[in-house]
Amino acid sequence: MNTALKQWKEASTLILTAGRRLGADSLSPRTPLDGNGAATRLPHSSEFDYDVLLLKRSAKSTFMPNAYVFPGGMVDSSDFSSDWLDVFKSFLNSPGFGLRSVKQPVENRPPIFATNRLKLGSPIPGEVALRICAVRETFEESGVLLVVPKKEEKRILKSFQDTRFSQHHTEHKLGCDELSKWRALVNKNPSNFMRMCQELEVLPNIWALHEWANWLTPTAKYGRTRFDTAFFMCCLQEMPSTLQDEKEIERFQWSTPSEILQSYQARRLWIAPPQFYELSRMCRFPLLDNLHSFAHQRATEGCDQWMPVIVLQDQQHISLLPGDKLYPADPSKPTKNDQKDSQLEDPTDDSDLHRMVMSDPYTTTLQITVKPKYNHLLPVVTPALSHNPKS
């Protein structure tokens, strides 16, 4: 755990998808694009053959109460414990415990991935510990346990020899009582997650988690707590069973990306801007096989660190993202919201736009003319939906 961080707490989030039966009126496997590479419409829910897991945070939460979020949470010191070396001992001769290497030069990597953890006292690479954190937090919050039996170590090691290897993953099946017992223990103390893995002879399935994004909480948003969060993607063949967390999480739901976006803009639920952006990206792939194949192949490219910079313009909050022509050279410096920028007011200048425009908490539109880096996806860009329930 990076104790040198003064403004941010490190965290991991998991975008967990699971297969469902495809609707009879399904269309193309990928959302059609216009001549500029932008998606032309939001896919209908029946076109998706998978759902995404969302959890509703408690109204008593200190960070984004009542928000619907992907499972995840803060990194714990136990995620970096040297005791994991014994759990993963069969993989110690494989770089990164068998995780595929990322092509992105280390000097361009987000600090959450690039930080040398050995210098901070941990032999566990950051890319491993962040995945352990995501698996642990997903288990704590939803009861979904993403582990593999140690008896499958040889199969996993063999798969490393095939760079094209990609397969869907399944959750680990435990009896309900056993699952509930361990979940309570892990919720009580995160270090019990390692103890559980040792006693059940399982491994956190870090290889099922594909690097997807890195978001930082903007300055002066959501209270004093700020997070540097690694986002991972995981695709399951079948929908797993879930157990509701009675502390931080009020409820959970499985929905298609388009259903979530439509419910958000119909004001039936609230999602934070990173969730809006990532779900809009996922709408480019209504079929799980295509999403999984893309996530698996793209993960080795790396990702950018994104810290939105918020400016106020005509009672709209504009969230500037890296690549936008107005994104500051030093995004950590607070912006002066009382100063209008003439470039923001020019509707004809659409060069180098990468921003989210929020008219109110439930009305967000994306303005993007830049090309995504590291072979990532452009989101589906659609107008804000009508609030008329009949629309």
Short mmCIF file of C-alpha atoms in Angstrom, two decimals:
data_model
loop_
_atom_site.label_atom_id
_atom_site.label_comp_id
_atom_site.label_asym_id
_atom_site.label_seq_id
_atom_site.Cartn_x
_atom_site.Cartn_y
_atom_site.Cartn_z
CA MET A 1 0.00 0.00 0.00
CA ASN A 2 1.38 3.37 -1.02
CA THR A 3 1.53 5.28 2.27
CA ALA A 4 3.37 8.12 0.49
CA LEU A 5 0.09 9.30 -1.05
CA LYS A 6 -1.16 12.40 0.73
CA GLN A 7 -4.26 13.37 -1.26
CA TRP A 8 -5.58 10.07 -2.58
CA LYS A 9 -6.35 6.66 -1.15
CA GLU A 10 -5.61 3.77 -3.49
CA ALA A 11 -8.60 1.65 -4.49
CA SER A 12 -9.70 -1.02 -6.96
CA THR A 13 -12.99 -1.37 -8.81
CA LEU A 14 -14.30 -4.34 -10.77
CA ILE A 15 -16.63 -4.03 -13.75
CA LEU A 16 -18.22 -7.47 -13.42
CA THR A 17 -20.24 -8.74 -16.37
CA ALA A 18 -22.11 -12.04 -16.68
CA GLY A 19 -23.82 -13.82 -19.55
CA ARG A 20 -27.55 -13.80 -20.10
CA ARG A 21 -29.83 -15.10 -22.86
CA LEU A 22 -29.81 -12.90 -25.96
CA GLY A 23 -33.15 -11.37 -26.99
CA ALA A 24 -34.86 -12.60 -30.15
CA ASP A 25 -34.69 -9.14 -31.75
CA SER A 26 -30.94 -8.79 -31.28
CA LEU A 27 -29.05 -7.01 -34.03
CA SER A 28 -25.36 -6.52 -34.78
CA PRO A 29 -22.55 -7.67 -32.46
CA ARG A 30 -21.15 -4.16 -32.32
CA THR A 31 -22.89 -0.78 -32.20
CA PRO A 32 -22.77 0.85 -35.67
CA LEU A 33 -20.57 3.89 -36.16
CA ASP A 34 -20.91 7.02 -38.25
CA GLY A 35 -18.20 8.23 -40.62
CA ASN A 36 -16.27 9.89 -37.77
CA GLY A 37 -16.02 6.73 -35.67
CA ALA A 38 -18.72 7.79 -33.20
CA ALA A 39 -21.49 5.40 -32.19
CA THR A 40 -24.80 6.47 -33.67
CA ARG A 41 -27.24 5.08 -31.12
CA LEU A 42 -27.59 3.43 -27.74
CA PRO A 43 -28.18 -0.32 -28.22
CA HIS A 44 -31.52 -1.65 -27.06
CA SER A 45 -31.39 -3.75 -23.92
CA SER A 46 -32.52 -6.86 -25.84
CA GLU A 47 -29.37 -6.67 -27.98
CA PHE A 48 -27.14 -7.43 -24.98
CA ASP A 49 -26.35 -10.98 -23.98
CA TYR A 50 -24.81 -9.89 -20.65
CA ASP A 51 -25.53 -7.85 -17.55
CA VAL A 52 -23.33 -5.67 -15.35
CA LEU A 53 -23.36 -5.82 -11.55
CA LEU A 54 -24.20 -2.57 -9.76
CA LEU A 55 -24.40 -2.04 -6.00
CA LYS A 56 -26.35 0.74 -4.31
CA ARG A 57 -24.32 2.43 -1.60
CA SER A 58 -25.97 3.06 1.76
CA ALA A 59 -27.46 6.47 2.51
CA LYS A 60 -25.10 6.51 5.51
CA SER A 61 -21.97 6.13 3.36
CA THR A 62 -19.44 8.89 3.77
CA PHE A 63 -18.49 8.66 0.07
CA MET A 64 -21.20 9.04 -2.61
CA PRO A 65 -24.21 7.94 -0.51
CA ASN A 66 -27.10 6.35 -2.48
CA ALA A 67 -24.96 6.04 -5.62
CA TYR A 68 -25.01 2.91 -7.77
CA VAL A 69 -21.43 1.74 -8.20
CA PHE A 70 -19.35 -1.14 -9.45
CA PRO A 71 -18.05 -3.36 -6.62
CA GLY A 72 -14.72 -2.26 -5.18
CA GLY A 73 -13.06 -0.36 -2.39
CA MET A 74 -9.89 0.80 -0.70
CA VAL A 75 -6.67 -1.16 -0.85
CA ASP A 76 -5.81 -2.78 2.47
CA SER A 77 -2.29 -3.43 3.74
CA SER A 78 -3.09 -7.16 3.73
CA ASP A 79 -3.43 -7.01 -0.08
CA PHE A 80 0.32 -6.29 -0.16
CA SER A 81 1.26 -8.82 2.54
CA SER A 82 4.32 -10.96 1.82
CA ASP A 83 2.24 -13.96 2.95
CA TRP A 84 0.67 -13.96 -0.53
CA LEU A 85 4.00 -15.29 -1.79
CA ASP A 86 3.13 -18.64 -0.23
CA VAL A 87 -0.35 -18.63 -1.79
CA PHE A 88 1.10 -17.88 -5.24
CA LYS A 89 4.34 -19.87 -4.81
CA SER A 90 3.80 -21.84 -8.04
CA PHE A 91 3.77 -18.55 -9.95
CA LEU A 92 6.79 -16.81 -8.47
CA ASN A 93 8.98 -17.76 -11.45
CA SER A 94 6.52 -16.09 -13.81
CA PRO A 95 6.87 -12.28 -14.09
CA GLY A 96 3.97 -10.53 -12.38
CA PHE A 97 2.68 -13.87 -11.05
CA GLY A 98 1.75 -14.81 -14.62
CA LEU A 99 -0.04 -11.59 -15.52
CA ARG A 100 0.71 -10.51 -19.08
CA SER A 101 3.22 -7.67 -19.40
CA VAL A 102 1.96 -4.26 -20.48
CA LYS A 103 3.50 -2.58 -23.53
CA GLN A 104 3.08 0.93 -22.14
CA PRO A 105 6.49 2.40 -21.14
CA VAL A 106 6.82 2.50 -17.36
CA GLU A 107 7.44 6.26 -17.42
CA ASN A 108 3.98 6.72 -19.00
CA ARG A 109 2.19 4.29 -16.70
CA PRO A 110 -0.22 5.68 -14.10
CA PRO A 111 1.54 5.84 -10.72
CA ILE A 112 -0.91 3.35 -9.20
CA PHE A 113 0.54 0.71 -11.56
CA ALA A 114 4.10 2.04 -11.97
CA THR A 115 5.03 2.58 -8.31
CA ASN A 116 7.85 0.29 -7.20
CA ARG A 117 6.26 -1.54 -4.28
CA LEU A 118 9.53 -3.14 -3.21
CA LYS A 119 10.77 0.33 -2.26
CA LEU A 120 7.65 0.66 -0.11
CA GLY A 121 8.38 -2.62 1.66
CA SER A 122 6.17 -5.09 -0.23
CA PRO A 123 7.31 -7.92 -2.53
CA ILE A 124 3.82 -8.06 -4.07
CA PRO A 125 3.64 -6.16 -7.39
CA GLY A 126 1.04 -3.41 -7.50
CA GLU A 127 -0.78 -5.00 -10.46
CA VAL A 128 -1.21 -8.17 -8.35
CA ALA A 129 -2.23 -6.50 -5.08
CA LEU A 130 -4.75 -4.24 -6.85
CA ARG A 131 -6.40 -7.30 -8.37
CA ILE A 132 -6.42 -9.08 -5.00
CA CYS A 133 -8.13 -5.99 -3.59
CA ALA A 134 -10.76 -6.01 -6.36
CA VAL A 135 -11.50 -9.72 -5.83
CA ARG A 136 -11.66 -9.28 -2.04
CA GLU A 137 -13.91 -6.21 -2.17
CA THR A 138 -16.24 -7.87 -4.68
CA PHE A 139 -16.58 -10.82 -2.29
CA GLU A 140 -17.15 -8.53 0.70
CA GLU A 141 -19.80 -6.41 -1.00
CA SER A 142 -21.64 -8.88 -3.23
CA GLY A 143 -20.68 -12.39 -2.10
CA VAL A 144 -19.31 -13.21 -5.57
CA LEU A 145 -16.08 -15.16 -5.05
CA LEU A 146 -13.64 -15.04 -7.97
CA VAL A 147 -11.08 -17.71 -7.11
CA VAL A 148 -9.67 -20.86 -8.71
CA PRO A 149 -8.73 -24.11 -6.94
CA LYS A 150 -5.01 -24.63 -6.41
CA LYS A 151 -5.36 -27.97 -8.21
CA GLU A 152 -5.83 -25.95 -11.42
CA GLU A 153 -2.39 -24.33 -11.11
CA LYS A 154 -0.89 -26.47 -13.88
CA ARG A 155 -3.68 -25.52 -16.28
CA ILE A 156 -3.19 -21.84 -15.52
CA LEU A 157 0.59 -22.09 -15.92
CA LYS A 158 0.16 -23.89 -19.24
CA SER A 159 -2.16 -21.16 -20.47
CA PHE A 160 0.65 -18.61 -20.10
CA GLN A 161 2.44 -20.29 -23.00
CA ASP A 162 -0.35 -19.29 -25.39
CA THR A 163 -0.38 -15.51 -25.83
CA ARG A 164 -3.75 -15.81 -27.55
CA PHE A 165 -5.25 -17.60 -24.56
CA SER A 166 -8.55 -16.10 -23.52
CA GLN A 167 -11.46 -17.76 -21.83
CA HIS A 168 -14.53 -16.78 -19.92
CA HIS A 169 -14.37 -17.38 -16.20
CA THR A 170 -16.72 -18.74 -13.57
CA GLU A 171 -17.17 -18.05 -9.90
CA HIS A 172 -16.04 -20.56 -7.28
CA LYS A 173 -18.88 -22.67 -5.92
CA LEU A 174 -19.03 -22.86 -2.13
CA GLY A 175 -21.88 -23.93 0.08
CA CYS A 176 -24.04 -21.02 1.20
CA ASP A 177 -23.18 -21.46 4.88
CA GLU A 178 -19.45 -21.69 4.16
CA LEU A 179 -19.65 -18.65 1.89
CA SER A 180 -21.53 -16.60 4.49
CA LYS A 181 -19.11 -17.59 7.24
CA TRP A 182 -16.04 -16.51 5.32
CA ARG A 183 -17.68 -13.37 4.03
CA ALA A 184 -18.47 -12.26 7.56
CA LEU A 185 -14.87 -12.93 8.59
CA VAL A 186 -13.44 -11.00 5.63
CA ASN A 187 -15.79 -8.09 6.28
CA LYS A 188 -14.59 -8.07 9.88
CA ASN A 189 -10.91 -8.13 8.90
CA PRO A 190 -9.62 -7.99 5.29
CA SER A 191 -6.61 -10.14 6.24
CA ASN A 192 -9.03 -13.05 6.65
CA PHE A 193 -9.31 -13.16 2.86
CA MET A 194 -5.80 -14.60 2.66
CA ARG A 195 -6.58 -17.01 5.48
CA MET A 196 -9.67 -18.14 3.55
CA CYS A 197 -7.61 -18.75 0.40
CA GLN A 198 -5.09 -20.79 2.38
CA GLU A 199 -7.67 -22.94 4.17
CA LEU A 200 -9.86 -23.52 1.11
CA GLU A 201 -6.78 -24.03 -1.11
CA VAL A 202 -7.86 -21.51 -3.69
CA LEU A 203 -6.19 -18.60 -5.50
CA PRO A 204 -7.68 -15.16 -6.16
CA ASN A 205 -8.35 -15.27 -9.89
CA ILE A 206 -6.16 -12.28 -10.73
CA TRP A 207 -5.80 -13.57 -14.32
CA ALA A 208 -9.52 -13.04 -14.99
CA LEU A 209 -9.22 -9.30 -14.31
CA HIS A 210 -8.20 -7.16 -17.29
CA GLU A 211 -6.77 -3.68 -16.80
CA TRP A 212 -9.36 -1.19 -18.04
CA ALA A 213 -8.91 2.35 -16.66
CA ASN A 214 -7.56 4.58 -13.88
CA TRP A 215 -9.78 7.35 -12.46
CA LEU A 216 -8.91 9.89 -9.78
CA THR A 217 -11.50 11.75 -7.72
CA PRO A 218 -11.60 15.41 -8.83
CA THR A 219 -10.58 18.22 -6.51
CA ALA A 220 -13.32 19.36 -4.10
CA LYS A 221 -15.81 16.65 -5.13
CA TYR A 222 -17.61 14.08 -2.95
CA GLY A 223 -16.22 15.42 0.32
CA ARG A 224 -12.66 15.24 1.55
CA THR A 225 -12.07 11.60 0.63
CA ARG A 226 -10.37 11.18 -2.74
CA PHE A 227 -9.46 7.95 -4.47
CA ASP A 228 -6.93 6.82 -7.05
CA THR A 229 -8.83 3.86 -8.47
CA ALA A 230 -7.74 1.08 -10.80
CA PHE A 231 -10.65 -0.23 -12.91
CA PHE A 232 -10.62 -3.85 -14.06
CA MET A 233 -12.96 -5.78 -16.37
CA CYS A 234 -14.07 -9.37 -15.71
CA CYS A 235 -16.43 -11.42 -17.89
CA LEU A 236 -18.25 -14.44 -16.42
CA GLN A 237 -20.03 -17.04 -18.53
CA GLU A 238 -23.01 -17.23 -16.19
CA MET A 239 -24.60 -14.93 -13.66
CA PRO A 240 -23.23 -15.75 -10.19
CA SER A 241 -25.20 -15.87 -6.97
CA THR A 242 -24.94 -12.78 -4.80
CA LEU A 243 -25.24 -12.13 -1.08
CA GLN A 244 -26.18 -8.65 -0.01
CA ASP A 245 -23.81 -6.67 2.20
CA GLU A 246 -25.85 -5.25 5.07
CA LYS A 247 -23.30 -2.56 5.97
CA GLU A 248 -22.22 -0.43 3.02
CA ILE A 249 -24.53 -1.82 0.35
CA GLU A 250 -28.34 -1.48 0.39
CA ARG A 251 -29.10 -3.55 -2.71
CA PHE A 252 -27.60 -4.98 -5.86
CA GLN A 253 -28.89 -5.35 -9.39
CA TRP A 254 -27.83 -6.91 -12.68
CA SER A 255 -28.70 -4.81 -15.74
CA THR A 256 -27.44 -4.20 -19.26
CA PRO A 257 -25.29 -1.10 -19.78
CA SER A 258 -28.05 0.58 -21.78
CA GLU A 259 -30.67 -0.15 -19.10
CA ILE A 260 -28.45 1.49 -16.48
CA LEU A 261 -27.85 4.57 -18.61
CA GLN A 262 -31.55 4.90 -19.40
CA SER A 263 -32.52 4.46 -15.73
CA TYR A 264 -29.96 7.11 -14.79
CA GLN A 265 -31.28 9.67 -17.25
CA ALA A 266 -34.84 8.81 -16.25
CA ARG A 267 -33.76 9.69 -12.67
CA ARG A 268 -34.49 6.24 -11.28
CA LEU A 269 -30.92 5.81 -10.05
CA TRP A 270 -27.74 7.88 -9.82
CA ILE A 271 -24.32 6.87 -11.11
CA ALA A 272 -21.06 8.81 -10.84
CA PRO A 273 -19.39 10.23 -13.99
CA PRO A 274 -16.78 7.41 -14.28
CA GLN A 275 -19.58 4.83 -14.27
CA PHE A 276 -21.46 6.84 -16.92
CA TYR A 277 -18.37 7.00 -19.13
CA GLU A 278 -17.39 3.34 -18.78
CA LEU A 279 -20.93 2.05 -19.32
CA SER A 280 -21.14 4.22 -22.44
CA ARG A 281 -17.93 2.56 -23.66
CA MET A 282 -19.37 -0.89 -23.01
CA CYS A 283 -22.38 -0.09 -25.19
CA ARG A 284 -20.06 -0.51 -28.15
CA PHE A 285 -20.05 -4.26 -27.45
CA PRO A 286 -23.52 -5.71 -26.81
CA LEU A 287 -22.15 -9.28 -27.00
CA LEU A 288 -20.12 -10.66 -24.11
CA ASP A 289 -17.71 -12.64 -26.31
CA ASN A 290 -16.75 -9.46 -28.16
CA LEU A 291 -16.39 -7.43 -24.98
CA HIS A 292 -14.27 -10.13 -23.36
CA SER A 293 -12.06 -10.56 -26.42
CA PHE A 294 -11.53 -6.80 -26.64
CA ALA A 295 -10.81 -6.41 -22.91
CA HIS A 296 -8.35 -9.32 -22.95
CA GLN A 297 -6.44 -8.07 -26.00
CA ARG A 298 -6.48 -4.37 -25.09
CA ALA A 299 -5.34 -4.84 -21.48
CA THR A 300 -1.71 -5.24 -22.48
CA GLU A 301 -1.70 -1.76 -24.07
CA GLY A 302 -1.95 0.05 -20.72
CA CYS A 303 -4.08 3.07 -19.83
CA ASP A 304 -3.98 6.75 -18.93
CA GLN A 305 -4.51 8.30 -15.53
CA TRP A 306 -7.66 10.42 -15.67
CA MET A 307 -8.42 13.11 -13.12
CA PRO A 308 -11.43 15.14 -14.26
CA VAL A 309 -11.10 18.91 -13.92
CA ILE A 310 -14.45 20.58 -13.20
CA VAL A 311 -15.30 24.05 -14.52
CA LEU A 312 -18.61 25.89 -14.24
CA GLN A 313 -20.15 27.36 -17.39
CA ASP A 314 -23.69 28.75 -17.66
CA GLN A 315 -24.89 26.68 -14.68
CA GLN A 316 -23.44 23.53 -16.21
CA HIS A 317 -20.60 21.55 -14.69
CA ILE A 318 -18.12 20.65 -17.41
CA SER A 319 -15.78 17.79 -16.56
CA LEU A 320 -12.63 18.13 -18.66
CA LEU A 321 -10.65 14.94 -19.33
CA PRO A 322 -7.09 14.43 -20.62
CA GLY A 323 -6.80 15.32 -24.30
CA ASP A 324 -9.35 18.11 -24.15
CA LYS A 325 -7.96 21.42 -25.47
CA LEU A 326 -8.70 23.08 -22.12
CA TYR A 327 -7.32 20.35 -19.88
CA PRO A 328 -4.64 22.00 -17.71
CA ALA A 329 -1.00 20.98 -17.76
CA ASP A 330 -1.22 20.50 -13.97
CA PRO A 331 -4.69 19.13 -13.18
CA SER A 332 -3.93 18.94 -9.44
CA LYS A 333 -4.20 22.72 -9.12
CA PRO A 334 -7.75 23.84 -8.26
CA THR A 335 -9.64 25.69 -10.98
CA LYS A 336 -11.39 29.00 -10.50
CA ASN A 337 -15.02 28.28 -11.29
CA ASP A 338 -15.95 31.96 -11.26
CA GLN A 339 -13.80 32.61 -14.34
CA LYS A 340 -15.45 31.78 -17.65
CA ASP A 341 -13.30 30.63 -20.52
CA SER A 342 -14.14 32.12 -23.89
CA GLN A 343 -13.25 28.85 -25.62
CA LEU A 344 -15.96 27.07 -23.64
CA GLU A 345 -18.50 29.54 -24.94
CA ASP A 346 -17.68 28.98 -28.64
CA PRO A 347 -20.15 26.30 -29.85
CA THR A 348 -18.56 26.13 -33.32
CA ASP A 349 -15.11 25.08 -32.09
CA ASP A 350 -15.26 21.33 -31.63
CA SER A 351 -11.55 20.62 -31.96
CA ASP A 352 -9.95 18.37 -29.34
CA LEU A 353 -12.95 17.85 -27.10
CA HIS A 354 -12.93 15.26 -24.33
CA ARG A 355 -15.47 16.24 -21.72
CA MET A 356 -18.66 15.42 -19.87
CA VAL A 357 -21.28 18.18 -19.66
CA MET A 358 -23.59 17.90 -16.64
CA SER A 359 -26.69 20.10 -16.68
CA ASP A 360 -27.87 18.52 -13.44
CA PRO A 361 -26.97 15.37 -11.48
CA TYR A 362 -29.03 13.20 -13.86
CA THR A 363 -28.33 14.85 -17.22
CA THR A 364 -24.91 14.11 -18.66
CA THR A 365 -23.74 14.34 -22.26
CA LEU A 366 -20.39 13.39 -23.70
CA GLN A 367 -18.49 15.63 -26.12
CA ILE A 368 -15.57 13.73 -27.65
CA THR A 369 -13.60 14.45 -30.81
CA VAL A 370 -10.23 13.06 -29.69
CA LYS A 371 -9.01 9.57 -30.52
CA PRO A 372 -8.72 7.25 -27.50
CA LYS A 373 -5.21 6.20 -26.54
CA TYR A 374 -3.91 2.70 -25.90
CA ASN A 375 -6.41 1.16 -28.38
CA HIS A 376 -9.31 1.89 -26.07
CA LEU A 377 -12.97 2.42 -26.95
CA LEU A 378 -14.84 5.58 -27.78
CA PRO A 379 -18.05 5.74 -25.71
CA VAL A 380 -21.44 5.73 -27.36
CA VAL A 381 -22.25 9.45 -27.57
CA THR A 382 -25.97 10.16 -27.50
CA PRO A 383 -28.09 13.17 -26.55
CA ALA A 384 -29.47 13.32 -23.02
CA LEU A 385 -32.59 11.16 -22.83
CA SER A 386 -36.02 12.63 -22.36
CA HIS A 387 -37.42 12.50 -18.83
CA ASN A 388 -40.86 11.65 -20.20
CA PRO A 389 -41.51 8.09 -18.96
CA LYS A 390 -43.40 7.34 -22.19
CA SER A 391 -40.40 8.24 -24.36
#
